[in-house]
Structures are given as C-alpha cells and as structure tokens.
Amino acid sequence: GESGYFDTRIIYVAEEGPKTQRVKKLAIMDQDGFNTKYLTLGNELVLTPRFNPTNQMVTYLSYFRNMPRVYLLNIETGKQEVVGDFPGMTFAPRFSPDGKKIIMSLAKDGNSEIWVRNLETNIQEKLTDHPSIDTSPSYSPDGKYITFNSDRSGYQQIYVMRSDGSKVKRISFGKGIYGTPVWSPRGDLIAFTKLHKGKFFIGVMRTDGS
C-alpha cells in the first residue's frame, strides 16, 4: 500500500508582523494544521523549503548578507548546515530520491541553468547549458529523470531529461506559460501550473506529455 495521507507533515514559510515589516519563518505542522513548530527565527529571508525522502531533513534557500545560500536543517535536532553560497539568483533546491544530492536552478553566469550538488562529495555539476532560462527542476521517484521548465522554445514550457542532463525532451505544447513541474509519487504523472489569458491553472499530464 501507499503511505497514509494523514501521517504526513507540511513544511512551509510563515509570514508574521505588520505589512511594512513582514518576517518570514520556516515552519512545520501536522497535515491537520495542528502542532505548528517554527524552525527559524525570522532573522533572514527563507524560501522554497523541501523535505528529504525520510522527512527528517529540510533543504531551503535563504539570504545571508544579501547572498543566496542553500541550507540543510535537521528537524529533530535543529542542527543547520550550509550547503554552499551561490552568487547570482538561486531557486528551489530539491533532494534526489535517495537524499544524496540536491538539484536546483542557478544563475551562476547570469543565465539560469539546472545544477546538481552531491552532498557526500560536495561536487557540483551543471546539467543544462542553453541560452534560455531553465528552472524548477524535480526528480522522478526512481531518480532516473528530471523535469523542469524552460523558455528555450520561445515561451515557458515543460521538459524532461535524463538525470545526467542528456536526452532533453519537451512534453508540453499547449497555449500559456507552464511552470513548477513536480513528479507524482508513483512516477506516472507530472503536476504543473499554467498561466493563460490572466488565469492560473493547476493540472497533471503523463510523463510523455499526453
């Protein structure tokens, strides 16, 4: 069987304070909305938290002295570790299914590409190399493929490639701007968002785009 829905926890960014002095904290709660716990103090901006496969670790993006920095945080012990400083804009770090790597979009030379960092060796590798903007990467459950969005076709669409960056294939062809693709736990579907004629949509498609 599959994991129970009500046994899960939700990691999110909570905002507090007056409109002119908003503070963003990393927070966690049970699926039913109870047992909220704050994981950061709100001293620095925090964005895009993601669980590792065991739900014991969280990776997230924060700004330290205006420098994008990716962190690992152990939920149980509170121990925090810096994965690295990344000059330029960095977005949405995510764990690989085995928890040994983090994938992210990184504008290292002014252009956003997909990068992967091995947490055991600290070796970083660029997976895409294209003059377009490549962002929002997400692994398939078996770790063999990555989905991401790119505007290499002229406007933002969804693509799939092998986890080593090869065999890039476009899978969305509809009108509108497609984004934030995420693989389903079973690996048979990819969820996505779409903006078309000023309206937002959430949808799913098969991994071949059908």
PDB file of C-alpha atoms in Angstrom:
ATOM      1  CA  GLY A   1       0.000   0.000   0.000  1.00  0.00           C
ATOM      2  CA  GLU A   2       0.890   3.688  -0.062  1.00  0.00           C
ATOM      3  CA  SER A   3       1.801   5.938   2.845  1.00  0.00           C
ATOM      4  CA  GLY A   4      -1.163   7.343   4.751  1.00  0.00           C
ATOM      5  CA  TYR A   5      -2.186  10.882   3.873  1.00  0.00           C
ATOM      6  CA  PHE A   6      -2.883  11.887   7.470  1.00  0.00           C
ATOM      7  CA  ASP A   7       0.525  10.716   8.712  1.00  0.00           C
ATOM      8  CA  THR A   8       2.320  13.451   6.796  1.00  0.00           C
ATOM      9  CA  ARG A   9       3.707  16.800   7.880  1.00  0.00           C
ATOM     10  CA  ILE A  10       3.793  20.060   5.949  1.00  0.00           C
ATOM     11  CA  ILE A  11       6.817  22.336   5.706  1.00  0.00           C
ATOM     12  CA  TYR A  12       6.081  25.936   4.743  1.00  0.00           C
ATOM     13  CA  VAL A  13       7.096  29.597   5.084  1.00  0.00           C
ATOM     14  CA  ALA A  14       5.028  31.550   7.624  1.00  0.00           C
ATOM     15  CA  GLU A  15       4.722  35.355   7.498  1.00  0.00           C
ATOM     16  CA  GLU A  16       4.266  37.463  10.618  1.00  0.00           C
ATOM     17  CA  GLY A  17       4.238  41.119  11.579  1.00  0.00           C
ATOM     18  CA  PRO A  18       2.818  44.348  10.114  1.00  0.00           C
ATOM     19  CA  LYS A  19       2.693  44.851   6.347  1.00  0.00           C
ATOM     20  CA  THR A  20       5.754  47.088   6.326  1.00  0.00           C
ATOM     21  CA  GLN A  21       7.838  44.749   8.495  1.00  0.00           C
ATOM     22  CA  ARG A  22       6.953  41.233   7.417  1.00  0.00           C
ATOM     23  CA  VAL A  23       9.070  38.439   8.901  1.00  0.00           C
ATOM     24  CA  LYS A  24       9.295  35.059   7.179  1.00  0.00           C
ATOM     25  CA  LYS A  25       9.980  31.953   9.258  1.00  0.00           C
ATOM     26  CA  LEU A  26      10.395  28.329   8.334  1.00  0.00           C
ATOM     27  CA  ALA A  27       7.584  26.334   9.972  1.00  0.00           C
ATOM     28  CA  ILE A  28       6.285  22.791  10.147  1.00  0.00           C
ATOM     29  CA  MET A  29       2.872  21.424  11.115  1.00  0.00           C
ATOM     30  CA  ASP A  30       0.855  18.220  11.002  1.00  0.00           C
ATOM     31  CA  GLN A  31      -1.363  17.653   7.984  1.00  0.00           C
ATOM     32  CA  ASP A  32      -4.431  18.590  10.061  1.00  0.00           C
ATOM     33  CA  GLY A  33      -2.978  22.024  10.860  1.00  0.00           C
ATOM     34  CA  PHE A  34      -2.005  21.297  14.471  1.00  0.00           C
ATOM     35  CA  ASN A  35       1.370  21.109  16.239  1.00  0.00           C
ATOM     36  CA  THR A  36       2.942  24.070  14.469  1.00  0.00           C
ATOM     37  CA  LYS A  37       6.643  24.469  15.163  1.00  0.00           C
ATOM     38  CA  TYR A  38       8.904  27.276  13.968  1.00  0.00           C
ATOM     39  CA  LEU A  39      12.304  26.144  12.718  1.00  0.00           C
ATOM     40  CA  THR A  40      13.944  29.535  12.100  1.00  0.00           C
ATOM     41  CA  LEU A  41      13.812  32.832  13.982  1.00  0.00           C
ATOM     42  CA  GLY A  42      12.983  35.095  11.062  1.00  0.00           C
ATOM     43  CA  ASN A  43      16.285  36.955  11.039  1.00  0.00           C
ATOM     44  CA  GLU A  44      16.844  36.095   7.379  1.00  0.00           C
ATOM     45  CA  LEU A  45      14.506  35.645   4.411  1.00  0.00           C
ATOM     46  CA  VAL A  46      13.688  31.955   3.831  1.00  0.00           C
ATOM     47  CA  LEU A  47      12.217  30.436   0.670  1.00  0.00           C
ATOM     48  CA  THR A  48      11.257  27.133  -1.012  1.00  0.00           C
ATOM     49  CA  PRO A  49      11.618  24.548   1.802  1.00  0.00           C
ATOM     50  CA  ARG A  50      11.628  20.882   0.746  1.00  0.00           C
ATOM     51  CA  PHE A  51      11.768  17.630   2.730  1.00  0.00           C
ATOM     52  CA  ASN A  52      14.316  14.910   2.100  1.00  0.00           C
ATOM     53  CA  PRO A  53      12.934  11.375   1.461  1.00  0.00           C
ATOM     54  CA  THR A  54      12.870  10.470   5.176  1.00  0.00           C
ATOM     55  CA  ASN A  55      11.214  13.790   6.181  1.00  0.00           C
ATOM     56  CA  GLN A  56      13.955  14.310   8.787  1.00  0.00           C
ATOM     57  CA  MET A  57      15.899  16.925   6.825  1.00  0.00           C
ATOM     58  CA  VAL A  58      14.831  20.079   5.025  1.00  0.00           C
ATOM     59  CA  THR A  59      16.664  21.992   2.345  1.00  0.00           C
ATOM     60  CA  TYR A  60      15.775  25.630   1.783  1.00  0.00           C
ATOM     61  CA  LEU A  61      17.076  28.866   0.338  1.00  0.00           C
ATOM     62  CA  SER A  62      17.951  31.844   2.494  1.00  0.00           C
ATOM     63  CA  TYR A  63      19.703  35.162   2.022  1.00  0.00           C
ATOM     64  CA  PHE A  64      22.718  35.770   4.244  1.00  0.00           C
ATOM     65  CA  ARG A  65      24.103  39.293   3.842  1.00  0.00           C
ATOM     66  CA  ASN A  66      22.208  39.509   0.541  1.00  0.00           C
ATOM     67  CA  MET A  67      23.914  36.344  -0.732  1.00  0.00           C
ATOM     68  CA  PRO A  68      21.746  33.352  -1.751  1.00  0.00           C
ATOM     69  CA  ARG A  69      22.673  30.407   0.444  1.00  0.00           C
ATOM     70  CA  VAL A  70      21.303  26.859   0.493  1.00  0.00           C
ATOM     71  CA  TYR A  71      20.878  25.211   3.900  1.00  0.00           C
ATOM     72  CA  LEU A  72      20.211  21.761   5.290  1.00  0.00           C
ATOM     73  CA  LEU A  73      18.261  21.598   8.542  1.00  0.00           C
ATOM     74  CA  ASN A  74      17.721  18.554  10.755  1.00  0.00           C
ATOM     75  CA  ILE A  75      14.158  18.890  12.031  1.00  0.00           C
ATOM     76  CA  GLU A  76      14.665  16.749  15.123  1.00  0.00           C
ATOM     77  CA  THR A  77      17.992  18.150  16.364  1.00  0.00           C
ATOM     78  CA  GLY A  78      17.783  21.668  14.939  1.00  0.00           C
ATOM     79  CA  LYS A  79      21.290  21.324  13.502  1.00  0.00           C
ATOM     80  CA  GLN A  80      21.771  23.578  10.496  1.00  0.00           C
ATOM     81  CA  GLU A  81      24.388  23.124   7.788  1.00  0.00           C
ATOM     82  CA  VAL A  82      25.356  25.377   4.908  1.00  0.00           C
ATOM     83  CA  VAL A  83      25.429  23.518   1.600  1.00  0.00           C
ATOM     84  CA  GLY A  84      27.040  26.455  -0.164  1.00  0.00           C
ATOM     85  CA  ASP A  85      26.970  30.094  -1.179  1.00  0.00           C
ATOM     86  CA  PHE A  86      25.755  30.658  -4.705  1.00  0.00           C
ATOM     87  CA  PRO A  87      26.437  34.036  -6.346  1.00  0.00           C
ATOM     88  CA  GLY A  88      23.565  35.095  -8.564  1.00  0.00           C
ATOM     89  CA  MET A  89      19.967  34.024  -8.277  1.00  0.00           C
ATOM     90  CA  THR A  90      19.299  30.518  -6.966  1.00  0.00           C
ATOM     91  CA  PHE A  91      15.903  28.842  -6.882  1.00  0.00           C
ATOM     92  CA  ALA A  92      14.066  25.916  -5.325  1.00  0.00           C
ATOM     93  CA  PRO A  93      16.611  23.351  -4.132  1.00  0.00           C
ATOM     94  CA  ARG A  94      15.195  19.807  -4.019  1.00  0.00           C
ATOM     95  CA  PHE A  95      16.526  16.474  -2.811  1.00  0.00           C
ATOM     96  CA  SER A  96      17.117  13.489  -5.050  1.00  0.00           C
ATOM     97  CA  PRO A  97      15.018  10.418  -4.139  1.00  0.00           C
ATOM     98  CA  ASP A  98      17.955   8.839  -2.274  1.00  0.00           C
ATOM     99  CA  GLY A  99      18.641  12.079  -0.381  1.00  0.00           C
ATOM    100  CA  LYS A 100      22.287  12.172  -1.501  1.00  0.00           C
ATOM    101  CA  LYS A 101      22.013  15.068  -3.939  1.00  0.00           C
ATOM    102  CA  ILE A 102      20.348  18.454  -4.223  1.00  0.00           C
ATOM    103  CA  ILE A 103      19.142  19.780  -7.549  1.00  0.00           C
ATOM    104  CA  MET A 104      18.476  23.474  -8.152  1.00  0.00           C
ATOM    105  CA  SER A 105      18.387  26.212 -10.758  1.00  0.00           C
ATOM    106  CA  LEU A 106      21.370  28.529 -10.513  1.00  0.00           C
ATOM    107  CA  ALA A 107      22.168  31.698 -12.457  1.00  0.00           C
ATOM    108  CA  LYS A 108      25.915  31.440 -11.947  1.00  0.00           C
ATOM    109  CA  ASP A 109      26.936  33.405 -15.047  1.00  0.00           C
ATOM    110  CA  GLY A 110      23.785  35.469 -15.380  1.00  0.00           C
ATOM    111  CA  ASN A 111      21.806  32.714 -17.122  1.00  0.00           C
ATOM    112  CA  SER A 112      19.690  30.236 -15.177  1.00  0.00           C
ATOM    113  CA  GLU A 113      20.716  26.574 -15.634  1.00  0.00           C
ATOM    114  CA  ILE A 114      19.970  23.302 -13.815  1.00  0.00           C
ATOM    115  CA  TRP A 115      22.719  22.206 -11.404  1.00  0.00           C
ATOM    116  CA  VAL A 116      23.136  19.211  -9.111  1.00  0.00           C
ATOM    117  CA  ARG A 117      25.291  19.048  -5.995  1.00  0.00           C
ATOM    118  CA  ASN A 118      26.464  15.805  -4.398  1.00  0.00           C
ATOM    119  CA  LEU A 119      26.058  16.177  -0.618  1.00  0.00           C
ATOM    120  CA  GLU A 120      28.661  13.491   0.109  1.00  0.00           C
ATOM    121  CA  THR A 121      31.457  14.812  -2.126  1.00  0.00           C
ATOM    122  CA  ASN A 122      30.318  18.472  -2.444  1.00  0.00           C
ATOM    123  CA  ILE A 123      30.956  18.197  -6.181  1.00  0.00           C
ATOM    124  CA  GLN A 124      28.677  20.428  -8.243  1.00  0.00           C
ATOM    125  CA  GLU A 125      27.727  19.705 -11.849  1.00  0.00           C
ATOM    126  CA  LYS A 126      25.834  21.726 -14.447  1.00  0.00           C
ATOM    127  CA  LEU A 127      23.191  19.613 -16.196  1.00  0.00           C
ATOM    128  CA  THR A 128      21.868  22.107 -18.757  1.00  0.00           C
ATOM    129  CA  ASP A 129      23.806  24.550 -20.913  1.00  0.00           C
ATOM    130  CA  HIS A 130      21.441  26.621 -23.001  1.00  0.00           C
ATOM    131  CA  PRO A 131      20.997  30.378 -23.590  1.00  0.00           C
ATOM    132  CA  SER A 132      17.400  30.059 -22.373  1.00  0.00           C
ATOM    133  CA  ILE A 133      16.177  30.162 -18.763  1.00  0.00           C
ATOM    134  CA  ASP A 134      15.972  26.685 -17.202  1.00  0.00           C
ATOM    135  CA  THR A 135      14.332  26.493 -13.748  1.00  0.00           C
ATOM    136  CA  SER A 136      12.216  24.450 -11.297  1.00  0.00           C
ATOM    137  CA  PRO A 137      13.868  21.015 -11.571  1.00  0.00           C
ATOM    138  CA  SER A 138      12.292  17.951  -9.948  1.00  0.00           C
ATOM    139  CA  TYR A 139      13.441  14.308  -9.892  1.00  0.00           C
ATOM    140  CA  SER A 140      11.333  11.333 -10.892  1.00  0.00           C
ATOM    141  CA  PRO A 141      10.743   8.918  -7.971  1.00  0.00           C
ATOM    142  CA  ASP A 142      13.359   6.476  -9.300  1.00  0.00           C
ATOM    143  CA  GLY A 143      15.916   9.263  -9.765  1.00  0.00           C
ATOM    144  CA  LYS A 144      16.460   8.444 -13.438  1.00  0.00           C
ATOM    145  CA  TYR A 145      14.799  11.546 -14.898  1.00  0.00           C
ATOM    146  CA  ILE A 146      14.372  15.250 -14.183  1.00  0.00           C
ATOM    147  CA  THR A 147      11.519  17.507 -15.221  1.00  0.00           C
ATOM    148  CA  PHE A 148      11.983  21.277 -15.432  1.00  0.00           C
ATOM    149  CA  ASN A 149      10.591  24.327 -17.173  1.00  0.00           C
ATOM    150  CA  SER A 150      12.391  26.313 -19.854  1.00  0.00           C
ATOM    151  CA  ASP A 151      11.683  29.067 -22.349  1.00  0.00           C
ATOM    152  CA  ARG A 152      14.004  27.577 -24.980  1.00  0.00           C
ATOM    153  CA  SER A 153      11.037  27.183 -27.336  1.00  0.00           C
ATOM    154  CA  GLY A 154      10.301  30.906 -27.126  1.00  0.00           C
ATOM    155  CA  TYR A 155       7.966  30.728 -24.144  1.00  0.00           C
ATOM    156  CA  GLN A 156       7.968  28.726 -20.923  1.00  0.00           C
ATOM    157  CA  GLN A 157       7.142  25.033 -21.338  1.00  0.00           C
ATOM    158  CA  ILE A 158       7.879  21.767 -19.502  1.00  0.00           C
ATOM    159  CA  TYR A 159      10.733  19.441 -20.392  1.00  0.00           C
ATOM    160  CA  VAL A 160      12.060  16.063 -19.256  1.00  0.00           C
ATOM    161  CA  MET A 161      15.665  14.867 -19.406  1.00  0.00           C
ATOM    162  CA  ARG A 162      17.753  12.058 -18.008  1.00  0.00           C
ATOM    163  CA  SER A 163      19.322  12.714 -14.612  1.00  0.00           C
ATOM    164  CA  ASP A 164      22.734  13.243 -16.252  1.00  0.00           C
ATOM    165  CA  GLY A 165      21.330  16.075 -18.395  1.00  0.00           C
ATOM    166  CA  SER A 166      21.054  14.104 -21.640  1.00  0.00           C
ATOM    167  CA  LYS A 167      18.055  13.390 -23.890  1.00  0.00           C
ATOM    168  CA  VAL A 168      16.157  16.641 -23.265  1.00  0.00           C
ATOM    169  CA  LYS A 169      12.557  16.379 -24.491  1.00  0.00           C
ATOM    170  CA  ARG A 170       9.731  18.905 -24.479  1.00  0.00           C
ATOM    171  CA  ILE A 171       6.450  17.439 -23.190  1.00  0.00           C
ATOM    172  CA  SER A 172       4.029  20.414 -23.053  1.00  0.00           C
ATOM    173  CA  PHE A 173       2.730  22.125 -26.180  1.00  0.00           C
ATOM    174  CA  GLY A 174      -0.408  23.961 -25.067  1.00  0.00           C
ATOM    175  CA  LYS A 175      -1.003  27.692 -25.039  1.00  0.00           C
ATOM    176  CA  GLY A 176       0.043  29.643 -21.967  1.00  0.00           C
ATOM    177  CA  ILE A 177       3.017  29.652 -19.620  1.00  0.00           C
ATOM    178  CA  TYR A 178       3.767  26.317 -17.952  1.00  0.00           C
ATOM    179  CA  GLY A 179       5.783  26.083 -14.734  1.00  0.00           C
ATOM    180  CA  THR A 180       6.764  24.353 -11.469  1.00  0.00           C
ATOM    181  CA  PRO A 181       6.554  20.734 -12.694  1.00  0.00           C
ATOM    182  CA  VAL A 182       6.652  18.042  -9.987  1.00  0.00           C
ATOM    183  CA  TRP A 183       6.612  14.272 -10.401  1.00  0.00           C
ATOM    184  CA  SER A 184       3.868  12.257  -8.717  1.00  0.00           C
ATOM    185  CA  PRO A 185       4.971   9.714  -6.057  1.00  0.00           C
ATOM    186  CA  ARG A 186       4.108   6.814  -8.385  1.00  0.00           C
ATOM    187  CA  GLY A 187       6.019   8.401 -11.250  1.00  0.00           C
ATOM    188  CA  ASP A 188       3.191   8.161 -13.767  1.00  0.00           C
ATOM    189  CA  LEU A 189       2.157  11.838 -13.778  1.00  0.00           C
ATOM    190  CA  ILE A 190       3.711  15.295 -13.652  1.00  0.00           C
ATOM    191  CA  ALA A 191       1.794  18.093 -11.929  1.00  0.00           C
ATOM    192  CA  PHE A 192       2.240  21.658 -13.172  1.00  0.00           C
ATOM    193  CA  THR A 193       0.900  25.192 -13.091  1.00  0.00           C
ATOM    194  CA  LYS A 194      -0.176  27.211 -16.117  1.00  0.00           C
ATOM    195  CA  LEU A 195      -0.917  30.880 -16.736  1.00  0.00           C
ATOM    196  CA  HIS A 196      -3.155  31.582 -19.726  1.00  0.00           C
ATOM    197  CA  LYS A 197      -5.053  34.779 -20.512  1.00  0.00           C
ATOM    198  CA  GLY A 198      -4.555  36.072 -16.980  1.00  0.00           C
ATOM    199  CA  LYS A 199      -5.897  32.926 -15.290  1.00  0.00           C
ATOM    200  CA  PHE A 200      -3.958  30.385 -13.240  1.00  0.00           C
ATOM    201  CA  PHE A 201      -4.497  26.654 -13.630  1.00  0.00           C
ATOM    202  CA  ILE A 202      -3.172  23.520 -11.932  1.00  0.00           C
ATOM    203  CA  GLY A 203      -3.019  20.352 -13.973  1.00  0.00           C
ATOM    204  CA  VAL A 204      -1.394  16.970 -14.482  1.00  0.00           C
ATOM    205  CA  MET A 205      -0.043  15.243 -17.566  1.00  0.00           C
ATOM    206  CA  ARG A 206       1.561  11.911 -18.313  1.00  0.00           C
ATOM    207  CA  THR A 207       5.338  11.904 -18.430  1.00  0.00           C
ATOM    208  CA  ASP A 208       5.259  11.756 -22.235  1.00  0.00           C
ATOM    209  CA  GLY A 209       3.090  14.887 -22.334  1.00  0.00           C
ATOM    210  CA  SER A 210      -0.225  13.198 -23.130  1.00  0.00           C
TER     211      SER A 210
END
